[in-house]
Amino acid sequence: MLEECLELELRLGRHHEIAGELADLVAEHPLRERLCALLMLALHHDGRTAEALEAYRRTRTALVEELGLEPGAALRRLEHAILTGDDALAPPASSAGRAAGPVRPRQLPPDVADLTGRDEIAAGMRELLRTAPDGTAVTVVAISGQAGVGKTTLAVHVAHAVSGAFPDGQLYADLRGGWQAHRAGPDEVLARFLRALGMAGSEIPRGADERAKEYRSRLAGRRLLVVLDNAADEAQVRPLIPGTPSCAVLVTSRAKLAGLPGARLVELGVLDTSRAVELLGRIAGAGRVAAEAGAARELVRLCGGLPLALRIMGARLVVHGRATIAELARRLADESRRLDELSYGDLEVRGSLSYSFHRLSPRAKRLLCLLAHLYAPDVSAWTCAALLGTDRPPDTTGRMTRLRRSASTWERPVS
């Protein structure tokens, strides 16, 4: 259904508006040839033929490496038509002109109705973003926390709540900071933002520096909120910060972005037992949770109070109406299959942990796997040194420590 809607928008000449969304979808589903075809058409119609051909090459590489197959005939014909400049690929006539006046992008993802246990933090963030800064610096609020703790959910919720204070629009980008190979570079994000602000693809300057200058010029004097999700580090964020204090930036990251000048840091933790049970009830039904209060608390404990895990368990309870909370808790208690249980649809805890694991250095990865055999929540530096076969304590990072605690909650790896 989503692909059909995007194809209709493409036929209506809205290639400029949907190119960014299609790029995100192709990154999430690299083997979907139809999505790739729609992205290629959108980019080609927007004057970005080189990017359209690069999208084809990425999809072909994914198909060959993952499935051992070449792209289908339709996708190959589309690539040939773009290469030869086939007149049949001309953009619809309705896209020839654009309405006068500034474009006001509304790119925020949908809000959620069951945000739980974050009222005080959300209220503080709303006040920070709504209050005009005293000087000329841009207000930057950076949320940090472990995988699955609800950073994106909170950021999107707050962004919707303060959207009225930013009448000139809201920009959103998933920076995909956890995977080096798929990380969105500042030049790519700036190009998307410039198109969202009404700039034709053929007019976008080359290079991140020139794009950043154009981006700041277009935001000068406007009230606009920029939401940057899943940032890897400060370097990925800095070029995307507007130059005018009338704008504000909301960032999420697994790391504390203390290197952003003047940023207000918000660290998000897991939910306590009462809030976690409340969230489970809002998803699966308050009456159902109250009827098995003890089992619900045990399920929450096994989920570690992590909102992502609770949403997965709640969704499974909704789908399997006859299943009891006690049954799910018993299944989750088996550490050898816990990560298999913590999966529903496109939601899974394993993927979030893997996301963090791959950011570690090779030495830290080895140490984490060795620590799993100790069955201990905390270890000393000298213990780590002994495991690594050295008399020098390793320089472990806070990121590895947080991942260790998360991993011990879900499953003990085996050698």
Short mmCIF file of C-alpha atoms in Angstrom, two decimals:
data_model
loop_
_atom_site.label_atom_id
_atom_site.label_comp_id
_atom_site.label_asym_id
_atom_site.label_seq_id
_atom_site.Cartn_x
_atom_site.Cartn_y
_atom_site.Cartn_z
CA MET A 1 0.00 0.00 0.00
CA LEU A 2 2.82 2.43 0.85
CA GLU A 3 4.51 1.79 -2.48
CA GLU A 4 1.24 2.49 -4.33
CA CYS A 5 0.81 5.79 -2.47
CA LEU A 6 4.36 6.85 -3.27
CA GLU A 7 3.88 5.94 -6.93
CA LEU A 8 0.74 8.10 -7.08
CA GLU A 9 2.62 11.02 -5.54
CA LEU A 10 5.34 10.54 -8.13
CA ARG A 11 2.76 10.66 -10.92
CA LEU A 12 1.42 13.91 -9.45
CA GLY A 13 4.86 15.44 -9.83
CA ARG A 14 5.79 15.41 -6.14
CA HIS A 15 9.18 13.79 -6.74
CA HIS A 16 10.93 16.65 -4.93
CA GLU A 17 8.88 16.11 -1.76
CA ILE A 18 9.10 12.30 -1.56
CA ALA A 19 12.73 11.71 -2.55
CA GLY A 20 13.96 11.90 1.03
CA GLU A 21 11.29 9.50 2.32
CA LEU A 22 12.08 7.05 -0.48
CA ALA A 23 15.80 7.20 0.30
CA ASP A 24 15.08 6.26 3.93
CA LEU A 25 12.79 3.40 2.86
CA VAL A 26 15.36 1.99 0.44
CA ALA A 27 18.00 2.11 3.17
CA GLU A 28 15.66 0.11 5.45
CA HIS A 29 14.60 -2.35 2.71
CA PRO A 30 17.59 -2.64 0.34
CA LEU A 31 16.17 -5.69 -1.49
CA ARG A 32 12.84 -4.08 -2.50
CA GLU A 33 13.25 -3.43 -6.22
CA ARG A 34 10.04 -1.44 -6.56
CA LEU A 35 11.14 1.02 -3.87
CA CYS A 36 14.47 1.38 -5.65
CA ALA A 37 12.70 2.08 -8.94
CA LEU A 38 10.54 4.78 -7.34
CA LEU A 39 13.62 6.37 -5.77
CA MET A 40 15.47 6.32 -9.08
CA LEU A 41 12.56 8.03 -10.83
CA ALA A 42 12.20 10.64 -8.07
CA LEU A 43 15.90 11.47 -8.17
CA HIS A 44 16.02 11.54 -11.98
CA HIS A 45 12.98 13.85 -12.16
CA ASP A 46 14.64 16.12 -9.58
CA GLY A 47 17.72 16.57 -11.74
CA ARG A 48 19.85 14.14 -9.69
CA THR A 49 20.56 11.52 -12.34
CA ALA A 50 23.93 10.50 -10.90
CA GLU A 51 22.29 9.75 -7.54
CA ALA A 52 19.56 7.76 -9.30
CA LEU A 53 22.15 5.54 -10.97
CA GLU A 54 24.03 5.16 -7.70
CA ALA A 55 20.78 3.97 -6.05
CA TYR A 56 20.53 1.27 -8.73
CA ARG A 57 24.14 0.17 -8.12
CA ARG A 58 23.56 -0.11 -4.37
CA THR A 59 20.44 -2.21 -4.85
CA ARG A 60 22.16 -4.44 -7.40
CA THR A 61 25.08 -4.99 -5.02
CA ALA A 62 22.68 -5.90 -2.19
CA LEU A 63 20.77 -8.36 -4.38
CA VAL A 64 23.93 -10.06 -5.64
CA GLU A 65 25.55 -10.30 -2.22
CA GLU A 66 22.44 -11.31 -0.26
CA LEU A 67 20.52 -13.44 -2.77
CA GLY A 68 22.95 -14.17 -5.59
CA LEU A 69 20.51 -12.60 -8.07
CA GLU A 70 20.69 -9.79 -10.60
CA PRO A 71 17.96 -7.10 -10.53
CA GLY A 72 14.74 -7.89 -12.37
CA ALA A 73 14.11 -6.89 -15.97
CA ALA A 74 11.99 -3.86 -15.03
CA LEU A 75 14.71 -2.32 -12.87
CA ARG A 76 17.38 -2.99 -15.52
CA ARG A 77 15.21 -1.32 -18.19
CA LEU A 78 14.75 1.71 -15.95
CA GLU A 79 18.51 2.03 -15.46
CA HIS A 80 19.03 1.82 -19.25
CA ALA A 81 16.35 4.45 -19.86
CA ILE A 82 18.00 6.85 -17.40
CA LEU A 83 21.43 6.23 -18.95
CA THR A 84 20.15 6.94 -22.46
CA GLY A 85 18.01 9.93 -21.44
CA ASP A 86 14.76 8.34 -22.60
CA ASP A 87 12.12 11.05 -23.18
CA ALA A 88 9.49 8.74 -21.69
CA LEU A 89 11.00 9.45 -18.27
CA ALA A 90 10.28 13.18 -18.41
CA PRO A 91 8.69 14.45 -15.16
CA PRO A 92 4.93 15.13 -15.12
CA ALA A 93 3.92 18.56 -16.36
CA SER A 94 2.35 19.41 -13.01
CA SER A 95 5.79 19.57 -11.42
CA ALA A 96 7.06 22.33 -13.70
CA GLY A 97 6.20 25.18 -11.36
CA ARG A 98 6.24 25.75 -7.64
CA ALA A 99 4.02 27.90 -5.53
CA ALA A 100 5.39 31.31 -4.62
CA GLY A 101 6.44 32.04 -1.06
CA PRO A 102 8.59 30.17 1.45
CA VAL A 103 8.14 26.43 1.82
CA ARG A 104 7.16 25.27 5.31
CA PRO A 105 8.23 21.62 5.64
CA ARG A 106 6.35 19.36 8.07
CA GLN A 107 8.58 16.30 8.27
CA LEU A 108 7.98 14.99 11.80
CA PRO A 109 7.11 11.29 12.10
CA PRO A 110 3.76 10.45 13.78
CA ASP A 111 3.48 10.99 17.53
CA VAL A 112 2.56 8.16 19.92
CA ALA A 113 -0.44 8.18 22.24
CA ASP A 114 1.03 6.05 25.01
CA LEU A 115 4.24 7.84 26.03
CA THR A 116 4.68 6.84 29.68
CA GLY A 117 6.94 7.90 32.52
CA ARG A 118 8.52 10.87 30.74
CA ASP A 119 6.20 13.72 31.76
CA GLU A 120 8.72 15.68 33.82
CA ILE A 121 11.52 15.31 31.28
CA ALA A 122 9.20 16.22 28.40
CA ALA A 123 7.96 19.31 30.23
CA GLY A 124 11.51 20.53 30.79
CA MET A 125 12.39 19.98 27.14
CA ARG A 126 9.29 21.85 25.97
CA GLU A 127 10.23 24.83 28.11
CA LEU A 128 13.79 24.85 26.79
CA LEU A 129 12.69 24.76 23.16
CA ARG A 130 9.91 27.34 23.52
CA THR A 131 12.00 29.87 25.42
CA ALA A 132 13.82 32.29 23.15
CA PRO A 133 17.59 32.32 23.84
CA ASP A 134 19.09 35.42 25.45
CA GLY A 135 21.95 35.77 23.00
CA THR A 136 22.65 34.68 19.44
CA ALA A 137 23.25 30.97 20.06
CA VAL A 138 20.85 28.32 18.77
CA THR A 139 19.02 26.23 21.39
CA VAL A 140 20.22 22.63 21.15
CA VAL A 141 18.70 19.83 23.26
CA ALA A 142 20.50 16.47 23.03
CA ILE A 143 18.87 13.28 24.35
CA SER A 144 21.16 10.34 25.13
CA GLY A 145 20.51 6.82 26.35
CA GLN A 146 20.94 3.14 25.57
CA ALA A 147 19.29 1.37 22.65
CA GLY A 148 15.54 0.90 22.97
CA VAL A 149 15.11 3.36 25.84
CA GLY A 150 12.71 5.56 23.85
CA LYS A 151 14.86 8.49 22.71
CA THR A 152 13.19 8.85 19.33
CA THR A 153 9.70 8.45 20.80
CA LEU A 154 10.35 11.21 23.32
CA ALA A 155 11.98 13.52 20.77
CA VAL A 156 9.11 13.18 18.28
CA HIS A 157 6.52 13.65 21.05
CA VAL A 158 8.18 16.85 22.28
CA ALA A 159 8.69 18.12 18.73
CA HIS A 160 4.97 17.77 18.03
CA ALA A 161 4.13 19.50 21.31
CA VAL A 162 6.24 22.58 20.48
CA SER A 163 5.54 22.66 16.73
CA GLY A 164 3.25 25.66 17.17
CA ALA A 165 6.24 27.68 18.38
CA PHE A 166 7.96 26.98 15.05
CA PRO A 167 5.46 28.11 12.40
CA ASP A 168 8.02 28.03 9.59
CA GLY A 169 8.23 24.24 9.76
CA GLN A 170 9.96 21.21 11.19
CA LEU A 171 12.78 19.29 9.51
CA TYR A 172 13.53 15.68 10.44
CA ALA A 173 16.39 13.35 9.51
CA ASP A 174 17.44 9.89 10.67
CA LEU A 175 21.23 10.14 10.70
CA ARG A 176 21.66 6.35 11.05
CA GLY A 177 24.66 6.93 13.28
CA GLY A 178 25.02 3.39 14.60
CA TRP A 179 26.21 1.74 11.39
CA GLN A 180 29.29 3.28 9.79
CA ALA A 181 28.44 1.83 6.36
CA HIS A 182 24.95 3.36 6.29
CA ARG A 183 25.62 6.59 8.19
CA ALA A 184 24.03 9.67 6.64
CA GLY A 185 26.72 12.23 5.90
CA PRO A 186 26.09 15.95 6.50
CA ASP A 187 26.24 16.66 2.77
CA GLU A 188 23.47 14.13 2.10
CA VAL A 189 21.25 15.46 4.89
CA LEU A 190 21.83 19.07 3.89
CA ALA A 191 20.78 18.26 0.34
CA ARG A 192 17.53 16.73 1.65
CA PHE A 193 16.86 19.72 3.85
CA LEU A 194 17.50 22.18 1.02
CA ARG A 195 15.07 20.32 -1.22
CA ALA A 196 12.51 20.30 1.59
CA LEU A 197 12.96 24.07 1.85
CA GLY A 198 12.04 24.47 -1.82
CA MET A 199 15.39 24.35 -3.59
CA ALA A 200 15.47 22.48 -6.90
CA GLY A 201 17.85 19.55 -7.04
CA SER A 202 19.80 21.03 -9.92
CA GLU A 203 20.44 24.21 -7.89
CA ILE A 204 21.88 22.54 -4.79
CA PRO A 205 25.60 23.39 -4.49
CA ARG A 206 28.26 20.71 -4.32
CA GLY A 207 30.10 20.00 -1.10
CA ALA A 208 28.98 20.05 2.51
CA ASP A 209 30.44 23.52 3.24
CA GLU A 210 28.56 25.26 0.43
CA ARG A 211 25.37 23.40 1.24
CA ALA A 212 25.66 24.38 4.91
CA LYS A 213 26.00 28.05 3.94
CA GLU A 214 22.92 27.86 1.72
CA TYR A 215 21.02 26.00 4.44
CA ARG A 216 21.77 28.65 7.05
CA SER A 217 20.90 31.43 4.63
CA ARG A 218 17.49 29.92 3.96
CA LEU A 219 16.78 29.53 7.69
CA ALA A 220 17.93 33.03 8.64
CA GLY A 221 15.20 34.89 10.52
CA ARG A 222 12.78 31.94 10.41
CA ARG A 223 11.27 29.97 13.32
CA LEU A 224 12.03 26.37 12.43
CA LEU A 225 12.72 23.20 14.47
CA VAL A 226 15.33 20.68 13.30
CA VAL A 227 15.11 17.11 14.67
CA LEU A 228 18.23 14.98 14.17
CA ASP A 229 17.65 11.36 15.14
CA ASN A 230 20.27 8.67 15.84
CA ALA A 231 23.36 10.86 15.66
CA ALA A 232 26.72 9.13 15.92
CA ASP A 233 28.75 12.04 17.28
CA GLU A 234 29.11 15.81 17.36
CA ALA A 235 30.85 15.96 13.97
CA GLN A 236 27.75 14.57 12.27
CA VAL A 237 25.53 17.19 13.93
CA ARG A 238 27.51 20.45 13.79
CA PRO A 239 27.03 21.20 10.04
CA LEU A 240 23.26 20.77 10.49
CA ILE A 241 22.82 23.39 13.22
CA PRO A 242 21.19 26.58 11.87
CA GLY A 243 22.93 29.90 12.29
CA THR A 244 19.99 31.87 13.64
CA PRO A 245 18.75 31.76 17.27
CA SER A 246 15.14 31.78 16.12
CA CYS A 247 15.59 28.10 15.21
CA ALA A 248 16.12 25.19 17.59
CA VAL A 249 17.65 21.71 17.31
CA LEU A 250 16.57 18.48 19.00
CA VAL A 251 19.09 15.61 18.77
CA THR A 252 19.02 11.95 19.87
CA SER A 253 22.13 9.81 20.24
CA ARG A 254 23.39 6.82 22.17
CA ALA A 255 26.38 8.94 23.16
CA LYS A 256 26.38 12.06 25.32
CA LEU A 257 27.04 14.87 22.85
CA ALA A 258 28.81 17.06 25.37
CA GLY A 259 31.03 18.46 22.59
CA LEU A 260 28.16 20.49 21.12
CA PRO A 261 28.66 24.02 22.46
CA GLY A 262 25.81 25.13 24.72
CA ALA A 263 23.80 21.93 24.25
CA ARG A 264 21.39 20.98 27.03
CA LEU A 265 21.99 17.28 27.73
CA VAL A 266 19.09 15.01 28.68
CA GLU A 267 20.02 11.46 29.71
CA LEU A 268 17.17 8.96 29.40
CA GLY A 269 17.08 5.85 31.57
CA VAL A 270 14.87 2.77 31.71
CA LEU A 271 11.43 2.93 33.34
CA ASP A 272 10.93 2.03 36.97
CA THR A 273 8.63 -0.89 37.76
CA SER A 274 5.42 1.10 38.25
CA ARG A 275 5.87 3.13 35.06
CA ALA A 276 6.86 0.04 33.10
CA VAL A 277 3.74 -1.82 34.27
CA GLU A 278 1.68 1.25 33.32
CA LEU A 279 3.14 1.25 29.80
CA LEU A 280 2.44 -2.46 29.44
CA GLY A 281 -1.16 -1.82 30.50
CA ARG A 282 -1.62 1.02 28.03
CA ILE A 283 -0.55 -1.30 25.22
CA ALA A 284 -2.09 -4.63 26.23
CA GLY A 285 -4.99 -3.36 28.35
CA ALA A 286 -4.99 -2.09 31.93
CA GLY A 287 -7.55 -4.67 33.10
CA ARG A 288 -5.58 -7.55 31.68
CA VAL A 289 -2.38 -6.37 33.37
CA ALA A 290 -4.13 -5.73 36.69
CA ALA A 291 -5.56 -9.27 36.66
CA GLU A 292 -1.99 -10.66 36.54
CA ALA A 293 -0.19 -7.99 38.55
CA GLY A 294 2.53 -10.31 39.87
CA ALA A 295 3.26 -11.81 36.46
CA ALA A 296 3.29 -8.32 34.96
CA ARG A 297 5.95 -7.16 37.41
CA GLU A 298 8.02 -10.25 36.63
CA LEU A 299 7.69 -9.58 32.89
CA VAL A 300 8.78 -5.99 33.45
CA ARG A 301 11.80 -7.20 35.43
CA LEU A 302 12.81 -9.58 32.65
CA CYS A 303 12.44 -6.73 30.14
CA GLY A 304 14.75 -4.60 32.25
CA GLY A 305 12.28 -1.72 32.18
CA LEU A 306 13.27 -1.07 28.56
CA PRO A 307 10.40 0.57 26.64
CA LEU A 308 11.26 -1.22 23.37
CA ALA A 309 11.09 -4.64 25.05
CA LEU A 310 7.83 -3.69 26.79
CA ARG A 311 6.26 -2.58 23.51
CA ILE A 312 7.23 -5.89 21.93
CA MET A 313 5.71 -7.88 24.80
CA GLY A 314 2.60 -5.69 24.76
CA ALA A 315 2.15 -6.20 21.03
CA ARG A 316 2.46 -9.96 21.43
CA LEU A 317 -0.17 -9.93 24.17
CA VAL A 318 -2.54 -7.98 21.93
CA VAL A 319 -2.05 -10.35 18.99
CA HIS A 320 -2.26 -13.51 21.08
CA GLY A 321 -5.40 -12.69 23.02
CA ARG A 322 -5.53 -16.02 24.84
CA ALA A 323 -1.93 -15.95 26.01
CA THR A 324 -1.36 -15.04 29.64
CA ILE A 325 1.28 -12.67 30.96
CA ALA A 326 2.60 -15.50 33.12
CA GLU A 327 3.17 -17.64 30.01
CA LEU A 328 5.13 -14.89 28.31
CA ALA A 329 7.18 -14.34 31.46
CA ARG A 330 8.04 -18.04 31.62
CA ARG A 331 9.17 -18.02 27.99
CA LEU A 332 11.22 -14.89 28.58
CA ALA A 333 12.89 -16.40 31.65
CA ASP A 334 14.76 -18.84 29.40
CA GLU A 335 17.98 -16.90 28.69
CA SER A 336 18.90 -19.09 25.73
CA ARG A 337 15.84 -17.88 23.78
CA ARG A 338 15.19 -14.47 25.34
CA LEU A 339 16.26 -12.43 22.34
CA ASP A 340 14.12 -14.63 20.07
CA GLU A 341 11.11 -13.85 22.27
CA LEU A 342 11.86 -10.12 22.24
CA SER A 343 10.87 -9.73 18.63
CA TYR A 344 7.66 -8.75 16.87
CA GLY A 345 7.33 -7.53 13.30
CA ASP A 346 10.09 -5.02 12.65
CA LEU A 347 10.68 -4.49 16.38
CA GLU A 348 13.49 -6.44 18.01
CA VAL A 349 15.92 -6.00 20.87
CA ARG A 350 18.64 -8.08 19.19
CA GLY A 351 19.01 -5.55 16.39
CA SER A 352 19.34 -2.68 18.86
CA LEU A 353 22.06 -4.49 20.84
CA SER A 354 23.88 -5.44 17.65
CA TYR A 355 23.70 -1.78 16.60
CA SER A 356 25.67 -0.82 19.73
CA PHE A 357 27.99 -3.84 19.65
CA HIS A 358 29.33 -2.97 16.21
CA ARG A 359 30.37 0.48 17.42
CA LEU A 360 32.87 -1.05 19.85
CA SER A 361 36.55 -1.54 19.08
CA PRO A 362 37.69 -5.13 18.35
CA ARG A 363 39.32 -5.32 21.79
CA ALA A 364 36.17 -4.11 23.54
CA LYS A 365 34.06 -6.63 21.59
CA ARG A 366 36.32 -9.47 22.72
CA LEU A 367 36.21 -8.28 26.33
CA LEU A 368 32.42 -8.05 26.29
CA CYS A 369 32.10 -11.63 25.07
CA LEU A 370 34.54 -12.82 27.75
CA LEU A 371 32.67 -10.94 30.48
CA ALA A 372 29.47 -12.79 29.58
CA HIS A 373 30.97 -15.99 31.02
CA LEU A 374 31.42 -14.45 34.47
CA TYR A 375 27.68 -14.21 35.26
CA ALA A 376 28.36 -10.99 37.20
CA PRO A 377 26.70 -7.58 36.68
CA ASP A 378 29.85 -5.62 37.68
CA VAL A 379 33.55 -6.40 37.37
CA SER A 380 36.77 -4.60 38.31
CA ALA A 381 39.41 -3.28 35.92
CA TRP A 382 41.94 -5.90 37.01
CA THR A 383 39.44 -8.66 36.17
CA CYS A 384 39.11 -7.23 32.67
CA ALA A 385 42.89 -7.13 32.35
CA ALA A 386 43.16 -10.78 33.39
CA LEU A 387 40.54 -11.82 30.85
CA LEU A 388 42.48 -10.04 28.11
CA GLY A 389 45.74 -11.65 29.21
CA THR A 390 47.47 -8.41 30.20
CA ASP A 391 48.52 -6.71 33.43
CA ARG A 392 47.31 -3.34 32.17
CA PRO A 393 43.64 -2.44 32.77
CA PRO A 394 41.85 -1.78 29.48
CA ASP A 395 40.57 1.66 28.55
CA THR A 396 36.92 0.65 28.40
CA THR A 397 34.31 3.22 27.46
CA GLY A 398 31.00 4.08 29.03
CA ARG A 399 29.33 2.80 25.87
CA MET A 400 30.74 -0.69 26.42
CA THR A 401 29.74 -0.61 30.10
CA ARG A 402 26.16 0.29 29.21
CA LEU A 403 26.06 -2.41 26.57
CA ARG A 404 27.41 -4.95 29.06
CA ARG A 405 24.59 -4.18 31.48
CA SER A 406 22.00 -4.33 28.73
CA ALA A 407 23.35 -7.59 27.34
CA SER A 408 23.36 -9.21 30.78
CA THR A 409 19.66 -8.39 31.05
CA TRP A 410 18.74 -10.07 27.80
CA GLU A 411 20.94 -13.06 27.17
CA ARG A 412 24.29 -14.54 28.10
CA PRO A 413 26.31 -15.12 24.90
CA VAL A 414 27.86 -18.51 24.40
CA SER A 415 31.29 -19.23 22.97
#
